[in-house]
Coordinates of C-alpha atoms in Angstrom, one line a residue:
Chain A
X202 CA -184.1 -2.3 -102.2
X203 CA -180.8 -2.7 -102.2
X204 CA -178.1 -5.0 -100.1
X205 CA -174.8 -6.5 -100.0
X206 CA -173.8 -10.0 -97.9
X207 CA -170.4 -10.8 -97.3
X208 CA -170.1 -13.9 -95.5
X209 CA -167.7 -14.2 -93.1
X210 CA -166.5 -11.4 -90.9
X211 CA -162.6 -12.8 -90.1
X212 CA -160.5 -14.6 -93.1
X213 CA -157.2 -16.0 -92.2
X214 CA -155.1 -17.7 -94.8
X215 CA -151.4 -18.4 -95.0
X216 CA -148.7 -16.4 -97.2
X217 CA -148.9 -17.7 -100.5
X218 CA -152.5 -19.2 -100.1
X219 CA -155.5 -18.0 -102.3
X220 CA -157.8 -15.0 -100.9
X221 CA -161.3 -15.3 -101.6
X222 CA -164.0 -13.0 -99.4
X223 CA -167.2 -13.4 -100.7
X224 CA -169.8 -10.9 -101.4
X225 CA -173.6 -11.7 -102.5
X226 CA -176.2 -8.6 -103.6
X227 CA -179.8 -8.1 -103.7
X228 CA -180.9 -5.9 -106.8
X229 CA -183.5 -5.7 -108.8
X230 CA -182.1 -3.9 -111.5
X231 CA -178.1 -4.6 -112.9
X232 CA -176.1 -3.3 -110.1
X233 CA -173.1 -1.4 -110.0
X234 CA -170.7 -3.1 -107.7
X235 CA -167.6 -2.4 -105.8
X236 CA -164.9 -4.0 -103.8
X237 CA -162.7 -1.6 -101.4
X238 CA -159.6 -2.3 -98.9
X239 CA -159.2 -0.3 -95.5
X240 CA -155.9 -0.3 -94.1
X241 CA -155.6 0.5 -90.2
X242 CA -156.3 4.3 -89.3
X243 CA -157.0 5.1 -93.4
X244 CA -160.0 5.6 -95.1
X245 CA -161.5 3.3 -98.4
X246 CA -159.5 2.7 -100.9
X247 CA -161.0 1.5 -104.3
X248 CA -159.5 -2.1 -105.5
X249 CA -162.0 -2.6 -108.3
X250 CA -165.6 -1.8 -109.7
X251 CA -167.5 -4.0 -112.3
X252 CA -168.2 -2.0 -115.7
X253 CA -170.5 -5.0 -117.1
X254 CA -167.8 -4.9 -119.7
X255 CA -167.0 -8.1 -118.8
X256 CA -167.9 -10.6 -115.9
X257 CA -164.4 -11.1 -114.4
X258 CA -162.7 -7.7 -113.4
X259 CA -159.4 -7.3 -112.2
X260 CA -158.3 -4.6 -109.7
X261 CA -154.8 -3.1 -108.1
X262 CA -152.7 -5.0 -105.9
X263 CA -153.4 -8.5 -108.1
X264 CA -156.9 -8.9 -107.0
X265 CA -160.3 -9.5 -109.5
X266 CA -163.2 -10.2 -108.8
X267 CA -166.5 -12.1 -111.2
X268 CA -169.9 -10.7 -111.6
X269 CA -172.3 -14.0 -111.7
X270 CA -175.8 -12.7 -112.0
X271 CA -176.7 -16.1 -111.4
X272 CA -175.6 -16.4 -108.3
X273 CA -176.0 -12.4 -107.8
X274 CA -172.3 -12.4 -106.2
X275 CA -169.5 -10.7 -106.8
X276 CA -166.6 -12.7 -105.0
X277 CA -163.0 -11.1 -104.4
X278 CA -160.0 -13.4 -105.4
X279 CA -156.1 -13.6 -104.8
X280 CA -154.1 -16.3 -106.5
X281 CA -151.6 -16.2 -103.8
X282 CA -151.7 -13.8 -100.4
X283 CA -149.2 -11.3 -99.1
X284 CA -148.6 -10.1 -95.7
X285 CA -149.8 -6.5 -96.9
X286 CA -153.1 -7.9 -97.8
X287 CA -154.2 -7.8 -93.9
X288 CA -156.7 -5.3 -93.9
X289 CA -160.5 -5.0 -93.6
X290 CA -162.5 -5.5 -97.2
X291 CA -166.1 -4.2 -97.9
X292 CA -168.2 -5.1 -100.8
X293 CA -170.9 -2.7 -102.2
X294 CA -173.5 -1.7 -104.2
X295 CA -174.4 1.8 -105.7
X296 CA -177.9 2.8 -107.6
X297 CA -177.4 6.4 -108.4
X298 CA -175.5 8.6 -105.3
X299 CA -177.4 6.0 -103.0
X300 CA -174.1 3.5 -101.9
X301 CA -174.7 0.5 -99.8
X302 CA -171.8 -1.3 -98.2
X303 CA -171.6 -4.9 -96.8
X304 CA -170.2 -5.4 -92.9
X305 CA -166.9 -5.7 -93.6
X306 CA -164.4 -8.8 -93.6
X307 CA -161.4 -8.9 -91.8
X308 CA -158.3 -11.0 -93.8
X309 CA -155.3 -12.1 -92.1
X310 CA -152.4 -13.7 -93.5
X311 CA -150.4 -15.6 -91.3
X312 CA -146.7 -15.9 -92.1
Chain B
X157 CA -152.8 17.8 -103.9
X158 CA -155.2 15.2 -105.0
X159 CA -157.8 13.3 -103.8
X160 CA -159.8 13.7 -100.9
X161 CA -158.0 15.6 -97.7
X162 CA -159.7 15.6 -94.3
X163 CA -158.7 17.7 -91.1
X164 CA -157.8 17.0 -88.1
X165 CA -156.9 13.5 -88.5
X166 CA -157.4 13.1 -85.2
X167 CA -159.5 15.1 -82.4
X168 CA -160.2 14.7 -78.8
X169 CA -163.3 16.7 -77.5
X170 CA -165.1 17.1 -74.3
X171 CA -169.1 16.4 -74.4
X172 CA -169.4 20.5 -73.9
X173 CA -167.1 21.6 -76.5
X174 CA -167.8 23.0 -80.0
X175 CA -165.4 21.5 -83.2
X176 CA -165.7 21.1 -86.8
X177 CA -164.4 18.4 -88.9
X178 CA -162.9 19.8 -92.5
X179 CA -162.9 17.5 -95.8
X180 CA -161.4 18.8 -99.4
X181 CA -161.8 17.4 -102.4
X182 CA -159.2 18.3 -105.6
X183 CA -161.1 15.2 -108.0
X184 CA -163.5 18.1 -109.3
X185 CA -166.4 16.1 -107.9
X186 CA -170.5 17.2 -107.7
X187 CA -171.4 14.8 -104.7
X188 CA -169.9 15.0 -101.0
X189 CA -170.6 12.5 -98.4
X190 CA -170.1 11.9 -94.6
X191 CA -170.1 8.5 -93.1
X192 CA -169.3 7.3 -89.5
X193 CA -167.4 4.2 -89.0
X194 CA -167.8 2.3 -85.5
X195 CA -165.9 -0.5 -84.4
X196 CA -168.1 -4.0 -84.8
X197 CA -170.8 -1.8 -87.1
X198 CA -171.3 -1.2 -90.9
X199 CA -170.4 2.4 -92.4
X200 CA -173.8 4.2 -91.3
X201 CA -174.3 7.0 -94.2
X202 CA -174.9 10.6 -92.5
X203 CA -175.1 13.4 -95.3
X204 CA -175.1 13.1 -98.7
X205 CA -175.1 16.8 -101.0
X206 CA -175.3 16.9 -104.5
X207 CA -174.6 20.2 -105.5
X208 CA -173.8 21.3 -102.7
X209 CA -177.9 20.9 -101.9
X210 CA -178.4 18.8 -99.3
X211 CA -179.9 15.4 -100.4
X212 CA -179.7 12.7 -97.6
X213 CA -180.0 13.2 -93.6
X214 CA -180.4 9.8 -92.5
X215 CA -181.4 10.1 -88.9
X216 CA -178.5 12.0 -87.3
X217 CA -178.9 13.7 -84.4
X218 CA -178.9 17.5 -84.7
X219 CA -176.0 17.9 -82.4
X220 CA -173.9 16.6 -85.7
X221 CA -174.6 19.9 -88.3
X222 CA -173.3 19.5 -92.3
X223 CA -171.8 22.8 -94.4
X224 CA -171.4 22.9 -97.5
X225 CA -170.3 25.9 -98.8
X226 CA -169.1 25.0 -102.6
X227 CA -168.6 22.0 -104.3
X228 CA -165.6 20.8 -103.1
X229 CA -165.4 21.7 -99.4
X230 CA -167.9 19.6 -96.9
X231 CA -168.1 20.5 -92.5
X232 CA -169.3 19.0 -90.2
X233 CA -169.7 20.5 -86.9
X234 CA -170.1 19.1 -83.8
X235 CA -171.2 20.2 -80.3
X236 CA -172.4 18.8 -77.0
X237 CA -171.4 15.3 -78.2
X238 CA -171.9 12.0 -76.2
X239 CA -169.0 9.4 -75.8
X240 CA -170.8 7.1 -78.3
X241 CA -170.0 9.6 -80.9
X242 CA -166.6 8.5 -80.3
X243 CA -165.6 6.6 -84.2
X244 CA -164.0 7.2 -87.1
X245 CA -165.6 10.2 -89.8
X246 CA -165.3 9.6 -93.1
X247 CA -165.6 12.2 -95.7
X248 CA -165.8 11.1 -99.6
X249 CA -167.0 12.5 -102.6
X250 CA -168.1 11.5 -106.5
X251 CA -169.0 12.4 -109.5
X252 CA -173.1 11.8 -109.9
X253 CA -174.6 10.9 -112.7
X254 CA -171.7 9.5 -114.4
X255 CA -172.4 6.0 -114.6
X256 CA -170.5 3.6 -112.8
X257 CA -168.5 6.5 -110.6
X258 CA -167.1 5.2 -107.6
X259 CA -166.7 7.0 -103.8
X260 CA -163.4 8.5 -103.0
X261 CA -162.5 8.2 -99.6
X262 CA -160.5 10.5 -97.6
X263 CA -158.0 8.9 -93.8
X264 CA -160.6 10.5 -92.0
X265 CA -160.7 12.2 -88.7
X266 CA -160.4 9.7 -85.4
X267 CA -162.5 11.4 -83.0
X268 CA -162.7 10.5 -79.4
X269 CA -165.7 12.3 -77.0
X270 CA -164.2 12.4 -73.5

């Protein structure tokens, strides 16, 4: 079966701080994983997928993320935070048409 | 237009009335998905067609009923609805088979059950 963790449901960093929202998988197989951004009163928007192309991917709006099988995550990072990075992030998996998301976490930047 | 376009963006209905929810999508997509977003709860899958077949009913209550009449148009109809139907409906589609193919979201439709 298939799962997603994120760990941590709330984020708060300051302007200029690094982002990181975690995100750990269960698979038994490679997965194919994704990391999307929901902005108040919008759907999901797609910030990056991994390819297994390579093991750090980098998406719009200066985020990336790294596949470690080892650790089976697949954390999001952000050198340095914006105020219109406040929004809700979700982490997930996909086998096939079958996609599983994670609960969600909440980033706010304070000023 | 491009991308994935759902209608009303926002609905108000009482528990009695009858209403339909309308997604579009222009991406040329094979798959079409519904999902219902609640405050404090994960994205909870509710249709899934591939093909416009029908391939994934997880559960939902039969006063929620799917359409799919082609490939890129997806209903949902709704009647005698209960407040806690009250979320956020998202519609997205993608492209099957083609590996690694993400969802496309569309705003979805804010509906409240009065």
């Amino acid at each position: 079966a298939q799962s997603v963790t994120q760990l941590g449901s709330h984020v708060s960093v300051s302007e200029g701080a690094l982002v990181l929202l975690r995100c750990n998988y269960s698979s038994s197989v490679p997965p194919y994983l994704f990391w999307y951004v929901q902005y108040p009163n919008q759907g999901l928007q797609l910030l990056l997928k991994y390819t297994s192309a390579a093991t750090l991917v980098k998406g719009i709006n200066g985020f990336e993320a790294e596949f470690k099988k080892s650790e089976t995550s697949f954390h999001l990072t952000k050198p340095s935070a914006h105020m219109s990075d406040a929004a809700e992030y979700f982490c997930a998996v996909s086998r096939g048409n079958q996609f599983y998301f994670g609960t969600g976490t909440s980033l706010t930047v304070i000023p | 237009e491009t991308g994935v376009t759902q209608t009303p963006r926002h609905l108000v209905m009482g528990m009695t009335n009858k209403k339909s929810l309308k997604c579009e999508q222009h991406l040329g997509h094979n798959a079409m998905y519904w999902y219902k977003q609640s405050a404090k709860k994960p994205l909870e899958l509710m249709f899934v067609y591939n093909f416009k077949e029908q391939t994934e009913n997880n559960s939902v209550p039969s006063r929620f009923s799917p359409e799919c009449p082609n490939s890129s148009h997806l209903f949902l109809h709704l009647h005698t609805l209960q407040p806690e139907d009250s979320a956020l409906y998202l519609c997205a589609s993608s492209q099957i088979r083609e590996y690694n193919s993400p969802l496309h979201f569309g705003n979805g439709t804010r509906l409240t059950v009065t």
